[in-house]
Tab-separated table of C-alpha atoms in Angstrom:
chain	number	residue	atom	x	y	z
A	1	MET	CA	171.493	109.013	-56.642
A	2	THR	CA	170.802	105.894	-58.639
A	3	GLU	CA	168.248	103.409	-57.406
A	4	LYS	CA	169.608	100.054	-56.293
A	5	GLU	CA	167.806	96.805	-55.771
A	6	LEU	CA	168.077	94.285	-52.999
A	7	VAL	CA	166.788	90.923	-54.145
A	8	THR	CA	165.424	88.700	-51.400
A	9	SER	CA	163.550	85.535	-52.350
A	10	ASP	CA	161.394	86.539	-55.329
A	11	VAL	CA	160.952	90.166	-54.314
A	12	ALA	CA	162.994	93.180	-55.412
A	13	ILE	CA	163.178	96.007	-52.886
A	14	ALA	CA	163.957	99.495	-54.173
A	15	ILE	CA	166.595	101.117	-51.956
A	16	ASP	CA	167.446	104.736	-52.772
A	17	SER	CA	169.946	105.506	-50.021
A	18	CYS	CA	172.706	102.976	-50.584
A	19	ASP	CA	174.007	100.061	-52.530
A	20	MET	CA	172.578	97.431	-50.221
A	21	GLU	CA	174.422	94.495	-51.716
A	22	ASP	CA	177.793	96.178	-51.217
A	23	LEU	CA	176.788	97.063	-47.684
A	24	LEU	CA	175.756	93.491	-46.901
A	25	THR	CA	179.030	92.185	-48.323
A	26	ALA	CA	181.028	94.604	-46.178
A	27	ILE	CA	179.092	93.602	-43.038
A	28	ALA	CA	179.549	89.896	-43.786
A	29	GLN	CA	183.284	90.370	-44.348
A	30	ASP	CA	183.588	92.282	-41.093
A	31	ALA	CA	181.772	89.477	-39.233
A	32	LYS	CA	184.109	86.873	-40.731
A	33	LYS	CA	187.167	88.938	-39.881
A	34	ARG	CA	186.033	89.298	-36.277
A	35	ARG	CA	185.488	85.541	-36.015
A	36	ASN	CA	188.936	84.813	-37.409
A	37	ASP	CA	190.850	87.493	-35.493
A	38	ASP	CA	188.974	87.773	-32.213
A	39	SER	CA	185.661	86.075	-31.479
A	40	ASP	CA	185.006	88.650	-28.744
A	41	ALA	CA	185.321	91.644	-31.086
A	42	ARG	CA	182.215	93.768	-31.500
A	43	PRO	CA	180.523	95.007	-34.720
A	44	PHE	CA	181.360	98.695	-34.274
A	45	TYR	CA	182.543	98.984	-37.879
A	46	ALA	CA	179.358	97.367	-39.174
A	47	MET	CA	177.245	99.714	-37.074
A	48	ARG	CA	179.144	102.684	-38.449
A	49	LEU	CA	178.162	101.514	-41.923
A	50	ILE	CA	174.553	101.075	-40.794
A	51	LYS	CA	174.461	104.653	-39.525
A	52	GLU	CA	176.248	106.137	-42.534
A	53	ASN	CA	173.840	104.425	-44.921
A	54	LYS	CA	170.760	105.378	-42.867
A	55	ILE	CA	169.513	101.782	-42.646
A	56	GLY	CA	167.694	102.725	-39.446
A	57	ALA	CA	165.523	105.110	-41.493
A	58	LEU	CA	164.297	102.623	-44.097
A	59	ARG	CA	160.741	102.716	-42.705
A	60	VAL	CA	160.626	106.495	-42.272
A	61	PRO	CA	158.353	108.055	-44.950
A	62	LYS	CA	160.159	109.371	-48.015
A	63	ALA	CA	158.579	112.785	-47.469
A	64	LEU	CA	160.609	113.031	-44.257
A	65	GLY	CA	163.830	111.819	-45.852
A	66	GLY	CA	163.568	108.093	-45.117
A	67	GLY	CA	163.437	105.029	-47.320
A	68	GLY	CA	159.656	104.665	-47.175
A	69	ILE	CA	159.740	100.881	-47.574
A	70	GLN	CA	156.893	98.591	-46.519
A	71	LEU	CA	157.002	96.549	-43.327
A	72	LYS	CA	157.355	93.252	-45.162
A	73	GLU	CA	160.299	94.714	-47.039
A	74	LEU	CA	161.886	95.730	-43.747
A	75	MET	CA	161.648	92.106	-42.583
A	76	GLN	CA	163.411	91.078	-45.776
A	77	VAL	CA	166.171	93.556	-45.022
A	78	VAL	CA	166.477	92.144	-41.492
A	79	ILE	CA	166.757	88.631	-42.940
A	80	ARG	CA	169.575	89.693	-45.239
A	81	LEU	CA	171.342	91.612	-42.465
A	82	ALA	CA	171.123	88.528	-40.250
A	83	GLU	CA	172.531	86.406	-43.040
A	84	ALA	CA	175.522	88.762	-43.108
A	85	ASP	CA	175.787	89.221	-39.327
A	86	PRO	CA	173.003	88.143	-36.940
A	87	ASP	CA	174.373	90.363	-34.168
A	88	VAL	CA	173.848	93.483	-36.287
A	89	ALA	CA	170.304	92.523	-37.290
A	90	HIS	CA	169.355	91.618	-33.721
A	91	LEU	CA	170.772	94.723	-32.050
A	92	LEU	CA	168.621	96.906	-34.344
A	93	ARG	CA	165.446	95.236	-33.100
A	94	SER	CA	164.513	97.864	-30.520
A	95	HIS	CA	165.455	100.654	-32.894
A	96	PHE	CA	163.151	99.436	-35.645
A	97	SER	CA	160.351	98.951	-33.131
A	98	HIS	CA	160.795	102.503	-31.865
A	99	VAL	CA	160.633	103.811	-35.411
A	100	GLU	CA	157.303	102.032	-35.899
A	101	ARG	CA	155.927	103.777	-32.819
A	102	LEU	CA	157.304	107.147	-33.873
A	103	ILE	CA	155.720	106.838	-37.318
A	104	GLN	CA	152.343	106.386	-35.611
A	105	LEU	CA	152.666	109.388	-33.255
A	106	GLY	CA	149.578	111.560	-33.405
A	107	ASP	CA	151.477	114.794	-32.748
A	108	LYS	CA	152.889	115.739	-36.168
A	109	THR	CA	155.494	118.146	-34.794
A	110	LYS	CA	156.848	115.660	-32.249
A	111	ARG	CA	156.757	112.888	-34.848
A	112	GLU	CA	158.810	114.844	-37.350
A	113	GLN	CA	161.275	116.043	-34.716
A	114	ALA	CA	161.844	112.496	-33.490
A	115	LEU	CA	162.127	110.998	-36.975
A	116	GLU	CA	164.622	113.682	-37.986
A	117	LYS	CA	167.107	112.045	-35.614
A	118	ILE	CA	166.514	108.703	-37.335
A	119	VAL	CA	166.974	110.190	-40.802
A	120	ASN	CA	170.302	111.606	-39.595
A	121	GLY	CA	171.451	108.053	-38.939
A	122	GLU	CA	170.980	107.993	-35.174
A	123	ILE	CA	170.080	104.734	-33.437
A	124	ILE	CA	167.763	104.104	-30.480
A	125	GLY	CA	168.466	101.530	-27.779
A	126	ASN	CA	166.372	100.182	-24.925
A	127	ALA	CA	166.495	99.900	-21.162
A	128	TYR	CA	163.359	98.084	-20.036
A	129	THR	CA	164.106	94.757	-18.408
A	130	GLU	CA	164.868	94.414	-14.728
A	131	ILE	CA	165.833	91.329	-12.784
A	132	SER	CA	163.361	91.507	-9.938
A	133	LYS	CA	160.405	89.710	-8.412
A	134	ASN	CA	158.155	91.158	-11.114
A	135	ALA	CA	157.327	88.905	-14.062
A	136	ALA	CA	159.149	89.426	-17.351
A	137	GLY	CA	157.099	91.826	-19.455
A	138	SER	CA	155.514	93.388	-16.383
A	139	SER	CA	154.682	97.104	-16.272
A	140	LYS	CA	156.146	97.363	-12.755
A	141	PHE	CA	159.637	98.858	-12.420
A	142	GLU	CA	162.178	99.403	-9.657
A	143	THR	CA	164.007	102.089	-11.636
A	144	THR	CA	162.922	105.476	-10.281
A	145	LEU	CA	162.398	108.940	-11.713
A	146	SER	CA	162.305	111.513	-8.938
A	147	GLU	CA	161.801	115.268	-8.957
A	148	ASN	CA	164.911	117.420	-8.660
A	149	GLY	CA	163.932	121.067	-8.873
A	150	GLU	CA	162.586	121.791	-12.342
A	151	ASN	CA	164.088	118.557	-13.691
A	152	PHE	CA	164.260	114.904	-12.643
A	153	ARG	CA	166.785	112.312	-11.526
A	154	LEU	CA	166.868	108.795	-12.972
A	155	ASN	CA	168.248	105.904	-10.928
A	156	GLY	CA	168.191	102.170	-11.565
A	157	THR	CA	169.722	99.179	-13.284
A	158	LYS	CA	168.487	97.540	-16.468
A	159	TYR	CA	169.472	94.234	-18.041
A	160	PHE	CA	169.367	92.708	-21.528
A	161	CYS	CA	169.728	96.178	-23.076
A	162	THR	CA	170.266	94.818	-26.573
A	163	GLY	CA	171.837	97.332	-28.932
A	164	THR	CA	172.154	100.148	-26.394
A	165	MET	CA	175.966	100.186	-26.381
A	166	TYR	CA	175.820	101.082	-30.104
A	167	ALA	CA	172.945	103.546	-29.777
A	168	ASP	CA	172.801	107.337	-29.644
A	169	TRP	CA	169.589	107.398	-27.606
A	170	VAL	CA	167.998	105.082	-25.085
A	171	SER	CA	164.393	104.714	-23.958
A	172	VAL	CA	164.205	103.946	-20.236
A	173	MET	CA	161.160	102.719	-18.329
A	174	ALA	CA	160.813	103.924	-14.751
A	175	GLU	CA	158.318	104.732	-12.012
A	176	THR	CA	157.724	108.104	-10.400
A	177	SER	CA	157.330	108.644	-6.649
A	178	ALA	CA	153.570	108.691	-7.316
A	179	GLY	CA	153.758	105.209	-8.823
A	180	LYS	CA	153.206	106.291	-12.423
A	181	VAL	CA	155.080	104.416	-15.153
A	182	VAL	CA	156.947	106.702	-17.540
A	183	SER	CA	159.502	106.456	-20.308
A	184	ALA	CA	162.529	108.720	-20.468
A	185	PHE	CA	164.167	109.274	-23.845
A	186	ILE	CA	167.765	110.378	-23.244
A	187	PRO	CA	171.153	110.393	-25.025
A	188	THR	CA	173.423	107.476	-24.149
A	189	ASP	CA	176.408	109.747	-23.526
A	190	ARG	CA	174.714	111.752	-20.762
A	191	GLU	CA	176.551	111.879	-17.443
A	192	GLY	CA	175.521	109.036	-15.166
A	193	VAL	CA	174.625	106.577	-17.941
A	194	ILE	CA	176.888	103.530	-17.559
A	195	ILE	CA	176.678	100.904	-20.306
A	196	LYS	CA	178.367	97.573	-19.603
A	197	ASP	CA	179.281	95.005	-22.231
A	198	ASP	CA	178.697	92.114	-19.831
A	199	TRP	CA	176.281	89.875	-21.746
A	200	ASP	CA	177.647	86.362	-21.144
A	201	GLY	CA	175.243	84.281	-23.237
A	202	PHE	CA	176.681	81.558	-25.457
A	203	GLY	CA	175.097	83.134	-28.545
A	204	GLN	CA	174.514	86.576	-30.062
A	205	LYS	CA	177.601	87.753	-28.220
A	206	GLY	CA	178.028	91.006	-30.121
A	207	THR	CA	174.544	92.410	-29.584
A	208	GLY	CA	175.569	94.408	-26.521
A	209	SER	CA	172.768	92.792	-24.517
A	210	GLY	CA	174.348	93.788	-21.241
A	211	THR	CA	173.644	95.930	-18.209
A	212	THR	CA	172.879	99.653	-18.235
A	213	ILE	CA	173.104	101.615	-14.995
A	214	PHE	CA	171.514	105.019	-14.452
A	215	LYS	CA	173.137	106.898	-11.585
A	216	ASP	CA	171.547	110.258	-10.796
A	217	VAL	CA	171.010	110.942	-14.501
A	218	THR	CA	169.448	114.316	-15.236
A	219	VAL	CA	166.213	114.035	-17.204
A	220	TYR	CA	164.391	117.071	-18.562
A	221	PRO	CA	160.584	117.359	-18.552
A	222	GLU	CA	160.315	117.293	-22.345
A	223	GLU	CA	162.135	113.926	-22.380
A	224	ILE	CA	159.461	112.207	-20.303
A	225	LYS	CA	156.328	110.494	-21.514
A	226	GLU	CA	153.725	108.930	-19.258
A	227	PHE	CA	153.116	105.300	-20.113
A	228	GLN	CA	149.569	104.068	-20.537
A	229	GLU	CA	149.141	100.349	-21.000
A	230	ASP	CA	146.860	99.523	-23.895
A	231	LYS	CA	144.731	96.546	-22.889
A	232	LYS	CA	143.990	95.816	-26.559
A	233	SER	CA	147.549	96.135	-27.867
A	234	PHE	CA	149.655	93.288	-29.194
A	235	ASN	CA	153.368	93.398	-29.834
A	236	ALA	CA	153.896	91.106	-32.793
A	237	PHE	CA	156.548	93.326	-34.363
A	238	LEU	CA	159.231	92.676	-31.748
A	239	GLN	CA	158.584	88.930	-31.927
A	240	LEU	CA	158.684	88.743	-35.693
A	241	ILE	CA	161.976	90.643	-35.879
A	242	LEU	CA	163.578	87.778	-33.951
A	243	GLN	CA	162.158	85.204	-36.345
A	244	ALA	CA	163.498	87.240	-39.268
A	245	VAL	CA	166.954	87.161	-37.655
A	246	ILE	CA	166.694	83.386	-37.339
A	247	ALA	CA	165.646	83.132	-41.003
A	248	GLY	CA	168.801	85.007	-41.971
A	249	ILE	CA	170.947	82.673	-39.891
A	250	VAL	CA	169.465	79.645	-41.647
A	251	ARG	CA	170.283	81.202	-45.024
A	252	ASN	CA	173.876	81.327	-43.814
A	253	VAL	CA	173.684	77.684	-42.740
A	254	VAL	CA	172.908	76.790	-46.371
A	255	THR	CA	175.958	78.731	-47.554
A	256	ASP	CA	178.215	77.084	-44.986
A	257	ALA	CA	176.881	73.633	-45.876
A	258	LYS	CA	177.718	74.185	-49.543
A	259	GLU	CA	181.205	75.438	-48.709
A	260	LEU	CA	181.826	72.470	-46.429
A	261	VAL	CA	181.182	70.019	-49.232
A	262	HIS	CA	183.332	71.870	-51.737
A	263	LYS	CA	186.217	72.108	-49.249
A	264	ARG	CA	186.222	68.418	-48.428
A	265	LYS	CA	189.079	66.607	-50.164
A	266	ARG	CA	188.223	63.111	-49.043
A	267	THR	CA	185.236	61.027	-48.136
A	268	PHE	CA	184.500	57.860	-46.190
A	269	SER	CA	185.663	54.471	-47.463
A	270	TYR	CA	182.062	53.298	-47.727
A	271	ALA	CA	180.619	56.483	-49.200
A	272	PRO	CA	178.502	56.033	-52.364
A	273	ALA	CA	180.662	58.481	-54.384
A	274	GLU	CA	184.370	59.270	-54.717
A	275	GLN	CA	183.885	63.040	-54.442
A	276	PRO	CA	181.833	64.597	-51.617
A	277	LYS	CA	180.116	66.937	-54.068
A	278	ASP	CA	178.786	63.909	-55.959
A	279	ASP	CA	177.660	62.062	-52.843
A	280	PRO	CA	173.837	61.646	-53.023
A	281	LEU	CA	173.601	61.433	-49.234
A	282	LEU	CA	175.304	64.798	-48.778
A	283	GLN	CA	173.213	66.232	-51.585
A	284	HIS	CA	170.121	65.017	-49.754
A	285	LYS	CA	171.175	66.697	-46.504
A	286	ILE	CA	171.909	70.008	-48.190
A	287	GLY	CA	168.616	69.802	-50.036
A	288	GLU	CA	166.896	69.324	-46.692
A	289	ILE	CA	168.702	72.311	-45.154
A	290	ALA	CA	167.898	74.519	-48.155
A	291	SER	CA	164.242	73.514	-47.985
A	292	ILE	CA	164.119	74.419	-44.299
A	293	ALA	CA	165.636	77.807	-45.130
A	294	PHE	CA	162.919	78.389	-47.726
A	295	ALA	CA	160.130	77.328	-45.360
A	296	VAL	CA	161.449	79.451	-42.499
A	297	GLU	CA	161.764	82.588	-44.610
A	298	ALA	CA	158.395	82.065	-46.297
A	299	THR	CA	156.753	81.636	-42.884
A	300	VAL	CA	158.269	84.859	-41.551
A	301	LEU	CA	157.215	86.833	-44.628
A	302	ALA	CA	153.677	85.420	-44.506
A	303	ALA	CA	153.399	86.581	-40.890
A	304	ALA	CA	154.837	89.935	-41.956
A	305	GLU	CA	151.965	90.363	-44.406
A	306	SER	CA	149.477	90.000	-41.523
A	307	LEU	CA	151.460	92.494	-39.496
A	308	GLU	CA	151.489	94.891	-42.450
A	309	ARG	CA	147.700	94.777	-42.682
A	310	ALA	CA	147.405	95.521	-38.968
A	311	THR	CA	149.936	98.352	-39.195
A	312	ASN	CA	148.026	99.953	-42.055
A	313	ARG	CA	144.813	99.874	-39.991
A	314	THR	CA	146.028	101.125	-36.615
A	315	GLY	CA	143.670	100.268	-33.767
A	316	ASP	CA	141.887	97.389	-35.484
A	317	TYR	CA	141.785	94.762	-32.737
A	318	GLU	CA	140.996	91.818	-35.009
A	319	LEU	CA	143.831	92.620	-37.406
A	320	ASP	CA	146.179	93.153	-34.464
A	321	HIS	CA	145.158	89.801	-33.004
A	322	ASP	CA	145.640	88.048	-36.342
A	323	ALA	CA	149.139	89.545	-36.627
A	324	SER	CA	149.969	88.359	-33.118
A	325	LEU	CA	148.615	84.878	-33.888
A	326	ARG	CA	150.667	84.586	-37.099
A	327	ALA	CA	153.816	85.820	-35.361
A	328	ALA	CA	153.304	83.257	-32.582
A	329	GLN	CA	152.702	80.452	-35.079
A	330	ALA	CA	155.794	81.512	-36.986
A	331	LYS	CA	157.864	81.300	-33.818
A	332	VAL	CA	156.656	77.804	-32.956
A	333	VAL	CA	157.572	76.504	-36.419
A	334	VAL	CA	160.670	78.581	-37.150
A	335	ASP	CA	162.459	77.803	-33.885
A	336	GLU	CA	162.188	74.044	-34.340
A	337	LEU	CA	163.087	73.990	-38.036
A	338	ALA	CA	166.008	76.384	-37.652
A	339	LEU	CA	167.599	74.380	-34.849
A	340	LYS	CA	167.218	71.261	-36.991
A	341	ALA	CA	168.990	72.958	-39.914
A	342	ALA	CA	171.870	74.061	-37.669
A	343	THR	CA	172.260	70.461	-36.476
A	344	LEU	CA	172.054	68.962	-39.985
A	345	LEU	CA	175.034	71.129	-40.961
A	346	PHE	CA	177.285	68.745	-39.037
A	347	GLU	CA	175.912	65.787	-40.997
A	348	VAL	CA	177.439	67.445	-44.051
A	349	GLY	CA	180.850	68.227	-42.601
A	350	GLY	CA	181.648	65.242	-40.432
A	351	ALA	CA	183.955	65.387	-37.418
A	352	SER	CA	186.195	68.092	-38.896
A	353	ALA	CA	183.234	70.472	-38.888
A	354	THR	CA	183.201	70.363	-35.084
A	355	LYS	CA	186.583	72.075	-34.779
A	356	GLN	CA	186.315	75.285	-32.790
A	357	SER	CA	188.322	77.056	-35.473
A	358	ALA	CA	185.519	76.287	-37.958
A	359	TYR	CA	183.108	78.150	-35.670
A	360	LEU	CA	180.125	76.386	-37.212
A	361	ASP	CA	178.483	75.867	-33.848
A	362	ARG	CA	177.730	79.600	-33.850
A	363	HIS	CA	174.561	78.996	-35.871
A	364	TRP	CA	173.015	76.634	-33.322
A	365	ARG	CA	174.097	78.803	-30.392
A	366	ASN	CA	172.725	81.969	-31.982
A	367	ILE	CA	169.408	80.356	-32.926
A	368	ARG	CA	169.038	78.793	-29.480
A	369	THR	CA	169.737	82.145	-27.810
A	370	ILE	CA	167.211	84.032	-29.942
A	371	SER	CA	164.547	81.352	-29.644
A	372	SER	CA	164.794	81.530	-25.855
A	373	HIS	CA	163.118	84.950	-25.994
A	374	ASN	CA	159.421	84.500	-25.148
A	375	PRO	CA	159.586	80.709	-24.650
A	376	THR	CA	157.874	78.727	-27.398
A	377	VAL	CA	155.917	76.618	-24.918
A	378	TYR	CA	153.842	79.655	-23.900
A	379	LYS	CA	153.222	80.668	-27.495
A	380	ALA	CA	152.093	77.183	-28.511
A	381	GLN	CA	149.792	76.889	-25.491
A	382	ALA	CA	148.182	80.269	-26.229
A	383	ILE	CA	147.607	79.247	-29.842
A	384	GLY	CA	146.042	75.947	-28.792
A	385	ARG	CA	143.802	77.649	-26.268
A	386	TYR	CA	142.596	80.033	-28.979
A	387	ILE	CA	141.943	77.217	-31.466
A	388	ILE	CA	140.034	75.093	-28.937
A	389	ASN	CA	138.232	77.686	-26.820
A	390	ASP	CA	138.343	80.785	-29.012
A	391	GLU	CA	140.189	82.586	-26.201
A	392	LYS	CA	142.199	85.433	-27.668
A	393	LEU	CA	145.971	85.591	-27.308
A	394	PRO	CA	147.212	87.744	-24.421
A	395	VAL	CA	148.111	91.356	-25.156
A	396	GLY	CA	151.707	92.481	-24.923
A	397	VAL	CA	152.966	95.367	-22.828
A	398	VAL	CA	154.361	97.948	-25.252
A	399	TYR	CA	157.126	100.005	-23.675
A	400	PHE	CA	157.080	102.987	-26.023
């Protein structure tokens, strides 16, 4: 198979398994078709392409049949996927995070068995979050795993299960009758697993971030892993994936801004040029949007370099903390700049750009939805506390 290249920014990524540019074009066309035909349609076709082209295995070592790309390169792929369809990039977030954990498994046999599923194109979803009195990100769960003869029974309800409705497997966090926290790794089509497409957010509508119910689901002993919270572990990867998705959205904002100007047939009576494309004020706005897109992407990739260093030196607390710090700083900056870019788009298009049929508000809604994960105010405060008092950022609970 011939080697293809995906060019993102100034970096060329070698992709052996597929023609990435053709894939991205197909995903973008599918997203546009869904917007035009039915805004509530879901990216099942795009996910079929993702599975067929083994995009979920890009980080799996080449020796095991994967793409073997570096972590920074994966973030570049996420950015491009988000440019084509932010729902698709976002719903793969848990999958890519699982792959990172699987790559680091100490048991070689279990690692290779698990990664074989990924190389075959299978996708992993999540079922962690519960709406309860426990704080978000807590390691306390109301979902239960109880003994049932030689096996177990899983019961509970999970929310915000992004990507699970497209997944082949799901990782579920639960508590045993003894109060131990465990994860159960089970197929999504097992009897008793009920996946609802009931996410009603105003953005990222196609991510499948709905409810998953587990009703007397059989779980086998080999599918269970006891969870041990690492008091020195950070979780920068999951955060940075979201910022990469936002970076891709802003790239799309630039494209839409350019198209808006070229489609405009008239201008204002007091505009400084007869043609919108020659209007220096519109040129200025698009230049500002494009510069934001560059800054956002560069920030994400700089943070990815810190995360790469930490990933290559597993267990190094200082490198892990630096990666978490950079990811937090990226979030604080990226969220604000991206929302500004999505707003500036309407300065380019005028009142006609606000038509619902134009669907240009999707960028702001999607960015606002993603940026609401792990509120920026907490990230900024933790950064400031570290700068002033040298108090380290809090660790993240890793549910894998």
